[in-house]
Tab-separated table of C-alpha atoms and ligand atoms in Angstrom:
chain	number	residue	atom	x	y	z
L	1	UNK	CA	330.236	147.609	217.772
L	2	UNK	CA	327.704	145.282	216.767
L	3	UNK	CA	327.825	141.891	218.023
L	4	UNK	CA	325.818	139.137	218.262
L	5	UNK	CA	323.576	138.189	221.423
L	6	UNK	CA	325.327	135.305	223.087
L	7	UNK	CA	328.611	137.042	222.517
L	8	UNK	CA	327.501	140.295	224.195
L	9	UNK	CA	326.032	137.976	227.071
L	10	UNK	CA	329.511	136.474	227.571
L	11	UNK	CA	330.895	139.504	227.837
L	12	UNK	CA	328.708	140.791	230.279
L	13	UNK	CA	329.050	138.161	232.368
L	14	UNK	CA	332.868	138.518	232.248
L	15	UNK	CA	332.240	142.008	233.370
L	16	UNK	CA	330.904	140.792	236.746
L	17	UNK	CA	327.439	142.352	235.726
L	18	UNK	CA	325.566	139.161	235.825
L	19	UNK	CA	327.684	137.174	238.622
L	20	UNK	CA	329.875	137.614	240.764
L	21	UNK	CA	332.945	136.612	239.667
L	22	UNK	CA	335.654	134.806	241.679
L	23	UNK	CA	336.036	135.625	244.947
L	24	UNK	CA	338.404	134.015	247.216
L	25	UNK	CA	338.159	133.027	251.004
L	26	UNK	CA	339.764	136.240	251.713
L	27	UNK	CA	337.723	138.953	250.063
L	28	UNK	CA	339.830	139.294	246.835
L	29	UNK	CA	338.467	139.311	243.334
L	30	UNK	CA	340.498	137.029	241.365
L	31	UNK	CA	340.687	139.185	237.872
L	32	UNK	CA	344.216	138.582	236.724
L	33	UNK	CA	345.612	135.403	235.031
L	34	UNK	CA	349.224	134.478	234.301
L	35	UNK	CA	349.648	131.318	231.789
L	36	UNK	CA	352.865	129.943	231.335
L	37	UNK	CA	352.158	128.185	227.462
L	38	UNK	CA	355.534	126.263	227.667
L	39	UNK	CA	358.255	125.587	230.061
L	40	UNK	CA	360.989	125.450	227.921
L	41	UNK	CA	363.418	128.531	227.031
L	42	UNK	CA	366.009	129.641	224.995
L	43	UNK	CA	367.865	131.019	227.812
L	44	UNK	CA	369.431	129.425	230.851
L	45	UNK	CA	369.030	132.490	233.493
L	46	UNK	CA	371.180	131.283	236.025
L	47	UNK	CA	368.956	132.373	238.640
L	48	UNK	CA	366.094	131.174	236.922
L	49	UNK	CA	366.968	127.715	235.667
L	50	UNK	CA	369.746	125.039	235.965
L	51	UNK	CA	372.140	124.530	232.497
L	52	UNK	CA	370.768	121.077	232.171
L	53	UNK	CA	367.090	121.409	232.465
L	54	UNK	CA	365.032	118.460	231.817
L	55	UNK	CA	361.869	119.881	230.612
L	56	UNK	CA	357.960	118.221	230.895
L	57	UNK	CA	357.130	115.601	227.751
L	58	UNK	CA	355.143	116.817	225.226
L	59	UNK	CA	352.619	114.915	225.935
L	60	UNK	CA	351.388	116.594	228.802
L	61	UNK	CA	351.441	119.858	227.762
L	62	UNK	CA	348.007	121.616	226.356
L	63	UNK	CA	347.269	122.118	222.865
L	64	UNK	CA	346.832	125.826	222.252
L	65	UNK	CA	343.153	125.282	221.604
L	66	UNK	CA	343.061	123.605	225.307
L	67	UNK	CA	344.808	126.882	226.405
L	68	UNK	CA	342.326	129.024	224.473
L	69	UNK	CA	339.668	126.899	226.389
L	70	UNK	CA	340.772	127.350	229.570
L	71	UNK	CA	341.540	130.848	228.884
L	72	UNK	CA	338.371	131.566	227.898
L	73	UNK	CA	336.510	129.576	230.814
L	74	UNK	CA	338.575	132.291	232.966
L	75	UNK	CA	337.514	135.154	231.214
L	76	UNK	CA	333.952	134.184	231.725
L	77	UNK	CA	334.439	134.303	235.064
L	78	UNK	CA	335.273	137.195	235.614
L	79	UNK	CA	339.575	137.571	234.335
L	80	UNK	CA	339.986	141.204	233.087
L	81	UNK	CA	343.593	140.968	232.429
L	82	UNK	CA	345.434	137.986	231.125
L	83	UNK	CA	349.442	137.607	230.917
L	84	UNK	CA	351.273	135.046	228.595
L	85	UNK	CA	354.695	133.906	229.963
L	86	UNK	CA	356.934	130.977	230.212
L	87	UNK	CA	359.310	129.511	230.399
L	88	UNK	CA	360.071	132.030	227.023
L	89	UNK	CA	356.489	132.214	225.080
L	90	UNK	CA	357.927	132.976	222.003
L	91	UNK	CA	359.657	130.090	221.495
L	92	UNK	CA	356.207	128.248	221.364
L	93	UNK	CA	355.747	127.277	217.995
L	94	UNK	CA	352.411	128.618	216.418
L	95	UNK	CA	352.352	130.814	219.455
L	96	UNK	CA	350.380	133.537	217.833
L	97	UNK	CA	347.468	131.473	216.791
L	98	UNK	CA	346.495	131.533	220.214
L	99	UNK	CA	347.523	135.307	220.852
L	100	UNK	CA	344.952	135.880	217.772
L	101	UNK	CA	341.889	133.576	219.157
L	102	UNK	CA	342.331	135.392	222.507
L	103	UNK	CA	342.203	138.537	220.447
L	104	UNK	CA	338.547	138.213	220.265
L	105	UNK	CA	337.941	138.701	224.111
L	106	UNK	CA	339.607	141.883	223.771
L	107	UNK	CA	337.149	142.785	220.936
L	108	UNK	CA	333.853	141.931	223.177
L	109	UNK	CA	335.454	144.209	225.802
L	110	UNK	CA	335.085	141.074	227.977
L	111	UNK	CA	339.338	141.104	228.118
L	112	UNK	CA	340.323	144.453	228.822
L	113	UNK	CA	344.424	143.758	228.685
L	114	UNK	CA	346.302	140.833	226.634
L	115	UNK	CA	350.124	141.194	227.505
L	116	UNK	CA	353.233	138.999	227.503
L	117	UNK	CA	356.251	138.604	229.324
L	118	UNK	CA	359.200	137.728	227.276
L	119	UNK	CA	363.369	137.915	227.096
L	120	UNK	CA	363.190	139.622	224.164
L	121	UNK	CA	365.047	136.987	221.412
L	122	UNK	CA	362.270	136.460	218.547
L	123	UNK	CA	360.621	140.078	219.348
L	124	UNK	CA	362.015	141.110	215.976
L	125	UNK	CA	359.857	138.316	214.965
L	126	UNK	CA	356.668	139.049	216.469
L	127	UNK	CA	356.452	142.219	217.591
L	128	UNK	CA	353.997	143.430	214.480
L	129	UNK	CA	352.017	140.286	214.905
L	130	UNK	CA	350.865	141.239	218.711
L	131	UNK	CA	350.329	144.447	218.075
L	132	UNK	CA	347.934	143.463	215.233
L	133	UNK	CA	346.332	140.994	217.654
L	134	UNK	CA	345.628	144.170	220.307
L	135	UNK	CA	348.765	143.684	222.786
L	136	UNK	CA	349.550	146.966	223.940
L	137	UNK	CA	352.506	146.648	226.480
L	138	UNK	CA	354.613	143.835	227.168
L	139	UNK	CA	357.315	143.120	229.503
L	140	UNK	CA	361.173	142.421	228.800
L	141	UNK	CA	363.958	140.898	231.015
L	142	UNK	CA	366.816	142.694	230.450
L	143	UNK	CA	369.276	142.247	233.385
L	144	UNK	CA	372.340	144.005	232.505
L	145	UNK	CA	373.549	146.218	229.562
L	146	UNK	CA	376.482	145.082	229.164
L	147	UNK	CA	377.014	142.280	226.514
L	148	UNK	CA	379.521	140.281	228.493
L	149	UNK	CA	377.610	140.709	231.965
L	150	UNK	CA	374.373	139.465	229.604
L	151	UNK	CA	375.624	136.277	228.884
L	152	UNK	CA	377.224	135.282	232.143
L	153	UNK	CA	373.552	135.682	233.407
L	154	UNK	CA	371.532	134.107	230.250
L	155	UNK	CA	374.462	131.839	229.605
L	156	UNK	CA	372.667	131.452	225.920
L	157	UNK	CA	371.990	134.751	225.073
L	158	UNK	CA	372.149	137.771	223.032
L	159	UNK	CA	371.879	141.245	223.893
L	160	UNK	CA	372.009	142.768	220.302
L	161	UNK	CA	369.622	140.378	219.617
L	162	UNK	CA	366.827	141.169	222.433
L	163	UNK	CA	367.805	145.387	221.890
L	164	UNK	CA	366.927	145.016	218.245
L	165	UNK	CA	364.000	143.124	219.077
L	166	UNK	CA	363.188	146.371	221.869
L	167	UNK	CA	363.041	148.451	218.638
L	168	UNK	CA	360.829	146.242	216.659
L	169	UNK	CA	358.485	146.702	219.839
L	170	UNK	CA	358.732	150.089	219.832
L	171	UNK	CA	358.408	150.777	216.178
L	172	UNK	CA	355.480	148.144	216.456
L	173	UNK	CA	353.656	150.799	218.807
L	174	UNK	CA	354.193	148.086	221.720
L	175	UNK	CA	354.413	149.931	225.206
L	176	UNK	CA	357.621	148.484	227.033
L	177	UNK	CA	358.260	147.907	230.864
L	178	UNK	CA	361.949	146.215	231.722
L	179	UNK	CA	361.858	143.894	234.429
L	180	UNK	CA	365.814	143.711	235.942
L	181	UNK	CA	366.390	140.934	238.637
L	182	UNK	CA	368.899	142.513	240.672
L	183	UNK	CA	371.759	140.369	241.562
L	184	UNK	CA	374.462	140.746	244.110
L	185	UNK	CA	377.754	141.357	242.869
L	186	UNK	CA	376.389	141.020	239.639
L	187	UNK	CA	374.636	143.382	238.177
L	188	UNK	CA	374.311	145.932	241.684
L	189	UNK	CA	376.994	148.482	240.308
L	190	UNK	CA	374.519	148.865	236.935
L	191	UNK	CA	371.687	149.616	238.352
L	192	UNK	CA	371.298	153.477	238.099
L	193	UNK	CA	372.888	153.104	234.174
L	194	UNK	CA	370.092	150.260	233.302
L	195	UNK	CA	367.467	152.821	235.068
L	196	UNK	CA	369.161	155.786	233.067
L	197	UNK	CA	369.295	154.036	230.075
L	198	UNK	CA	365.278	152.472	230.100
L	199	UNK	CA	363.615	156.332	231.177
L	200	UNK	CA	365.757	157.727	228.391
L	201	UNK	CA	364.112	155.667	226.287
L	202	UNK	CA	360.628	155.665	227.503
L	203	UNK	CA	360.415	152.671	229.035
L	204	UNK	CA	359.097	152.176	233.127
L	205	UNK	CA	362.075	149.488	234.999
L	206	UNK	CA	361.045	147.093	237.739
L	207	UNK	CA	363.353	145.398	240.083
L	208	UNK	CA	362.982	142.306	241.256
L	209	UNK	CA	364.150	140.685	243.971
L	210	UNK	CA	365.458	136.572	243.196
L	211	UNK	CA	363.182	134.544	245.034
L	212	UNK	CA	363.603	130.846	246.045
L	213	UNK	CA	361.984	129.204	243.567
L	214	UNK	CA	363.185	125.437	241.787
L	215	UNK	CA	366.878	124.130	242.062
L	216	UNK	CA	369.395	125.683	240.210
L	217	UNK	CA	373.132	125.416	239.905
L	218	UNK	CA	374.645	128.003	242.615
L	219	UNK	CA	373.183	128.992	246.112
L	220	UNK	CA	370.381	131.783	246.165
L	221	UNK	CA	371.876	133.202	248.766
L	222	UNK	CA	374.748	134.429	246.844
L	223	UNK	CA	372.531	136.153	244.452
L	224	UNK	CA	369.983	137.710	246.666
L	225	UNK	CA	370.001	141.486	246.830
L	226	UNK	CA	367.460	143.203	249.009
L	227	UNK	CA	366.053	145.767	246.995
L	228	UNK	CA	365.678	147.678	250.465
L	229	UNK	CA	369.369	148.388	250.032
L	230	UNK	CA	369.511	149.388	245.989
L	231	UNK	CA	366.575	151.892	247.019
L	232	UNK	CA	369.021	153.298	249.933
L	233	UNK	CA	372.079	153.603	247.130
L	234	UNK	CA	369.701	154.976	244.381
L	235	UNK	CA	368.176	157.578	246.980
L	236	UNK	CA	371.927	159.634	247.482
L	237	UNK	CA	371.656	160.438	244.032
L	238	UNK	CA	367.778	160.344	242.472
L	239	UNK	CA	364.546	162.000	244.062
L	240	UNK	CA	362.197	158.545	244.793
L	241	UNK	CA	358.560	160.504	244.833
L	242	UNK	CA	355.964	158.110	245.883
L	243	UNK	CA	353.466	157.100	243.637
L	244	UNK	CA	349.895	155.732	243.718
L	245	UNK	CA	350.662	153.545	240.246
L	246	UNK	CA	349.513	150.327	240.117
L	247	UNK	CA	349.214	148.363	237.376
L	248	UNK	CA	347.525	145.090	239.161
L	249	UNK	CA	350.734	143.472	239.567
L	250	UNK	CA	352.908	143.416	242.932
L	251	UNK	CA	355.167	146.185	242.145
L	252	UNK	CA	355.146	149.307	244.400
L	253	UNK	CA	356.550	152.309	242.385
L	254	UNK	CA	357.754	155.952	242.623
L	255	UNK	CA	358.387	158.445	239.957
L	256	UNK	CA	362.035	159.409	239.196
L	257	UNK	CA	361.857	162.835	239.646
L	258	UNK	CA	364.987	163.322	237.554
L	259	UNK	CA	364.347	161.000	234.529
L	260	UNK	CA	360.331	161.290	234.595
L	261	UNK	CA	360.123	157.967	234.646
L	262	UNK	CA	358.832	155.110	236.361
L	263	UNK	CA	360.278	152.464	238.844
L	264	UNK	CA	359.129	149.385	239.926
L	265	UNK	CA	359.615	147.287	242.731
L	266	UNK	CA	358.833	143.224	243.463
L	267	UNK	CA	359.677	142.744	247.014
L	268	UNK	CA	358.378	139.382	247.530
L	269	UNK	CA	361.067	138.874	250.549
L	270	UNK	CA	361.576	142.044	252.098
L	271	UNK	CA	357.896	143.139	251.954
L	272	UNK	CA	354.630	141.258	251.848
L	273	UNK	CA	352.582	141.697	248.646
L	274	UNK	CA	350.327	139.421	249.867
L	275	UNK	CA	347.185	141.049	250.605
L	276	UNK	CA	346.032	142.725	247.490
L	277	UNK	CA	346.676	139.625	245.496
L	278	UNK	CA	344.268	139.500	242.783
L	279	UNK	CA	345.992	136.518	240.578
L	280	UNK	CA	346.259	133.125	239.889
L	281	UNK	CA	349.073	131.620	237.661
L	282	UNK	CA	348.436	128.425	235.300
L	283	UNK	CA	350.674	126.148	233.911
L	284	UNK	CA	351.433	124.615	230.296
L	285	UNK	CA	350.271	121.385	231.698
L	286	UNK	CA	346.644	122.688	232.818
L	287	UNK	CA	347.796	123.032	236.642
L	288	UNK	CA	346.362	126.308	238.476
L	289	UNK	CA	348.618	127.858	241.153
L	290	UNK	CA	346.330	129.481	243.615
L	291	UNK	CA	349.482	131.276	244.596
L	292	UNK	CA	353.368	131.532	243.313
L	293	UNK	CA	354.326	131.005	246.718
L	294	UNK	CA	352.783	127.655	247.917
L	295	UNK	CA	352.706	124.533	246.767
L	296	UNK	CA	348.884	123.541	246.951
L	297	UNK	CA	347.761	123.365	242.888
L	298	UNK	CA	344.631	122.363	240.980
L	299	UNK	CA	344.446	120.205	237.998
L	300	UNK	CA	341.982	121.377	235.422
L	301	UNK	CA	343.441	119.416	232.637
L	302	UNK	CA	341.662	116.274	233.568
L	303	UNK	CA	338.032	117.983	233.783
L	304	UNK	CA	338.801	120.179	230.494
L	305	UNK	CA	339.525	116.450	228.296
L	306	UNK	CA	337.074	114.824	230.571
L	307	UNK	CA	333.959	116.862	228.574
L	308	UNK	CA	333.318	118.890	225.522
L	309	UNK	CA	331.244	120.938	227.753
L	310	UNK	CA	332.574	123.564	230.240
L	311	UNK	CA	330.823	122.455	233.252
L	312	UNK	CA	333.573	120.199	235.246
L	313	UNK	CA	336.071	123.180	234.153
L	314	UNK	CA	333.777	125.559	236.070
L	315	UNK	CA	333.315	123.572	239.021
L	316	UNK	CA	337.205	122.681	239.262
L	317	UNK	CA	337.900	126.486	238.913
L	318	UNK	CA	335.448	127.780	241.186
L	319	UNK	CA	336.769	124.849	243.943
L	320	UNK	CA	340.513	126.034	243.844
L	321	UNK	CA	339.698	129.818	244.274
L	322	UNK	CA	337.988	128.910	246.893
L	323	UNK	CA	341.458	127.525	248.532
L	324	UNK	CA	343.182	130.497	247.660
L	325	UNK	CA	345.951	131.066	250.524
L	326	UNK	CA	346.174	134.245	252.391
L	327	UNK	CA	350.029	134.782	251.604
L	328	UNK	CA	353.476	132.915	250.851
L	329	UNK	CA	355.891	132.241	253.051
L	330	UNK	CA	359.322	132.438	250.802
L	331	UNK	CA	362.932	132.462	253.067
L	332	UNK	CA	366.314	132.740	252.024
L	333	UNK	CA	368.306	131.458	254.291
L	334	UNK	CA	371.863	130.703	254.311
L	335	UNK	CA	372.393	126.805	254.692
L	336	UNK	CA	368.916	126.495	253.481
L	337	UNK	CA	370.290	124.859	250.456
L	338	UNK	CA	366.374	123.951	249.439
L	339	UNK	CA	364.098	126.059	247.641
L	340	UNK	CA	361.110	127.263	249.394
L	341	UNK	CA	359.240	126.222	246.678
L	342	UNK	CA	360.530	123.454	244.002
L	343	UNK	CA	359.039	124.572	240.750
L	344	UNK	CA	361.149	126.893	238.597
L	345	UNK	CA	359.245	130.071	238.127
L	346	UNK	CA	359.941	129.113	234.539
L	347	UNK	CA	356.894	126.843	235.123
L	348	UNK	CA	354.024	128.858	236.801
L	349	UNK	CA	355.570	132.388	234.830
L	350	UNK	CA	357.557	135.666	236.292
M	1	SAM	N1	361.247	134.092	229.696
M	1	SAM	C1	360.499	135.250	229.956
M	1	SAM	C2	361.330	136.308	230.618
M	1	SAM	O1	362.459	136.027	231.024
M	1	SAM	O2	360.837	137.440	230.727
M	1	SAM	C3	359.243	135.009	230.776
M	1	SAM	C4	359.350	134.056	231.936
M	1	SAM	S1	360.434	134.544	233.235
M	1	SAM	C5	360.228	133.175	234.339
M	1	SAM	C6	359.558	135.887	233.952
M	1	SAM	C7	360.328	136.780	234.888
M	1	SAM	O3	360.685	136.044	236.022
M	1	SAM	C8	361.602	137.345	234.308
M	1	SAM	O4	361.606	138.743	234.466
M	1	SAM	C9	362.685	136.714	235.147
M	1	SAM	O5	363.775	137.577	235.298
M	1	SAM	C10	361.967	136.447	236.436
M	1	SAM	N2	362.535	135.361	237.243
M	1	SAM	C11	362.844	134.106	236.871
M	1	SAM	N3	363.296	133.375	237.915
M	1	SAM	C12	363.262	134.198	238.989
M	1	SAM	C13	363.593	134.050	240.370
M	1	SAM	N4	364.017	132.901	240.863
M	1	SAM	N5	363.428	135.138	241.173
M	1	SAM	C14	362.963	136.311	240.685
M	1	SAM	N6	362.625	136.509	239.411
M	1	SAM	C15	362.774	135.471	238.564
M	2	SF4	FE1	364.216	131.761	230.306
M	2	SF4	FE2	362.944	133.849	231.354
M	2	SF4	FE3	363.917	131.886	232.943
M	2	SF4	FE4	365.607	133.491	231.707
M	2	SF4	S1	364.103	134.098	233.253
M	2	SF4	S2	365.747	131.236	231.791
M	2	SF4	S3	364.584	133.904	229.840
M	2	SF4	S4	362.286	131.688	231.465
């Protein structure tokens, strides 16, 4: 590809050839961004999110040029992979305007991987539209599959809807993992059908376990499942071989021997992810979480509006890596009606 000087530069420099990136207190390259680009949803996941949300005024939440700019300041230093979430992304209105300007990192090479998270309810929508823009896999929630069971748990959703929008991702060429929060007495008995069901079809699962994050209408504890004990049921039936898969996130997997597929787990509780942490999460409103566990935060809303150049950005950045904590320290206790963190995960992104 031909491209023009100062464009080549920046994507050298993203590459870590001429700098040397971000590297936190601890050793660990920071190369993988999460950005939640609203924190409102068309769902109500009842772990996830209280019926009556009251969500952030519009006021405070970036333009998607802003997010494009911050984005971008990221990928020059050094973010390979960058992850759009919410809150539910789609719902964003104009939402691929800014999947097509970030588009253009993945054209330098200076982005290697653009993907989203989503539930699934305006796929049908978009699907053609990311691929277009270079998305290549993408992540759906998909809890149970059983239409009843799926809105108990969304309590304003569709499963038709998000399965037909599955297809439009598939016909679209769109690589698909399913992310399934398993949920005590809720969706436990499914699991081996949902896992059944997504390798039949070509998709990898994860399972996550509910962690402790923002108030919501029940008690966590009556939703937690350790996923210690679905690996123990799934293992008297399915051969778990280990695998060395990673795909930069948290989950540990293992190859179905059975199905040929792939299975995920997010152990946040029963297992420390901690120490190969190589992410940082940001917010609609321009907030950085150093880590989806903690509460300590960085603004880099006020130094993106404060200047038209990226300098205060830079420095803001490069000052909260720098106070990137070693770990989280999430409990579930019962009694422990608080959550160990307040925000909904709905605001920093799955
Ligand atoms: N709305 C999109 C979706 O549902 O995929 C993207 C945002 S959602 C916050 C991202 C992921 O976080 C989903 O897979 C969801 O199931 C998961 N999630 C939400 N709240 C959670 C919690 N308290 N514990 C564990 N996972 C949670
Ligand atoms: Fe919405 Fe996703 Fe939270 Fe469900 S998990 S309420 S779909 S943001």
């Amino acid at each position: 590809m031909n491209l023009p000087p100062d464009i080549k530069q920046f994507a050298q420099r993203s590459r870590g050839d001429a700098g040397g990136g971000m590297i936190d207190p601890f050793g660990r390259r920071v190369s993988y961004l999460r950005v939640s680009v609203t924190d409102r949803c068309d769902f109500r996941c009842v772990y996830c999110m209280s019926e009556n949300m009251t969500f952030l005024p519009k006021r405070d939440i970036l333009s998607l040029e802003e997010l494009d700019r911050l984005c971008s300041a990221f990928i020059r230093k050094g973010v390979r992979k960058l992850r759009i979430t919410g809150g539910e992304p789609l719902v964003r209105r104009n939402i691929m305007s800014l999947f097509s300007a970030l588009s253009r990192h993945l054209e330098t090479g200076a982005l290697e991987e653009l993907t989203l998270t989503t539930n699934g309810s305006q796929l049908h929508k978009y699907a053609d539209q990311l691929a277009a823009c270079g998305v290549k896999r993408i992540n759906v929630s998909i809890d149970t599959l059983d239409a009843d069971t799926f809105a108990r748990i969304t309590r304003w959703g569709a499963l038709d809807r998000v399965l037909t929008g599955l297809r439009a991702a598939v016909a679209a060429g769109l690589r698909v993992k399913i992310n399934t929060v398993a949920l005590k007495g809720v969706n436990e008995h499914e699991i081996e059908d949902i896992m059944r069901w997504a390798h039949g079809e070509g998709h990898d699962l994860t399972l996550i376990e509910t962690m402790p994050l923002g108030e919501i209408d029940g008690e966590r504890t009556d939703q937690y499942l350790p996923l210690s004990t679905v690996r123990r049921r799934l293992e008297r039936n399915w051969t778990l071989e280990e695998s060395d898969h990673r795909t930069g996130g948290p989950a540990r997997y293992v190859r179905v021997r059975e199905t040929g597929g792939r299975l995920g787990f997010i152990t946040p509780l029963t297992h420390n992810f901690c120490e190969s942490c190589n992410r940082v999460r940001l917010t609609c409103t321009g907030t950085l979480y150093m880590c989806l566990g903690q509460e300590d935060a960085a603004d880099l809303r006020a130094p993106l509006r404060s200047s038209e150049s990226d300098e205060r950005l830079d420095a803001a950045i490069d000052e909260a890596i720098s106070r990137k904590p070693r770990g989280h320290d999430f409990i579930i206790e019962r009694g422990n009606e608080n959550p160990a963190v307040a925000r909904h995960m709905s605001v920093t992104g799955g």
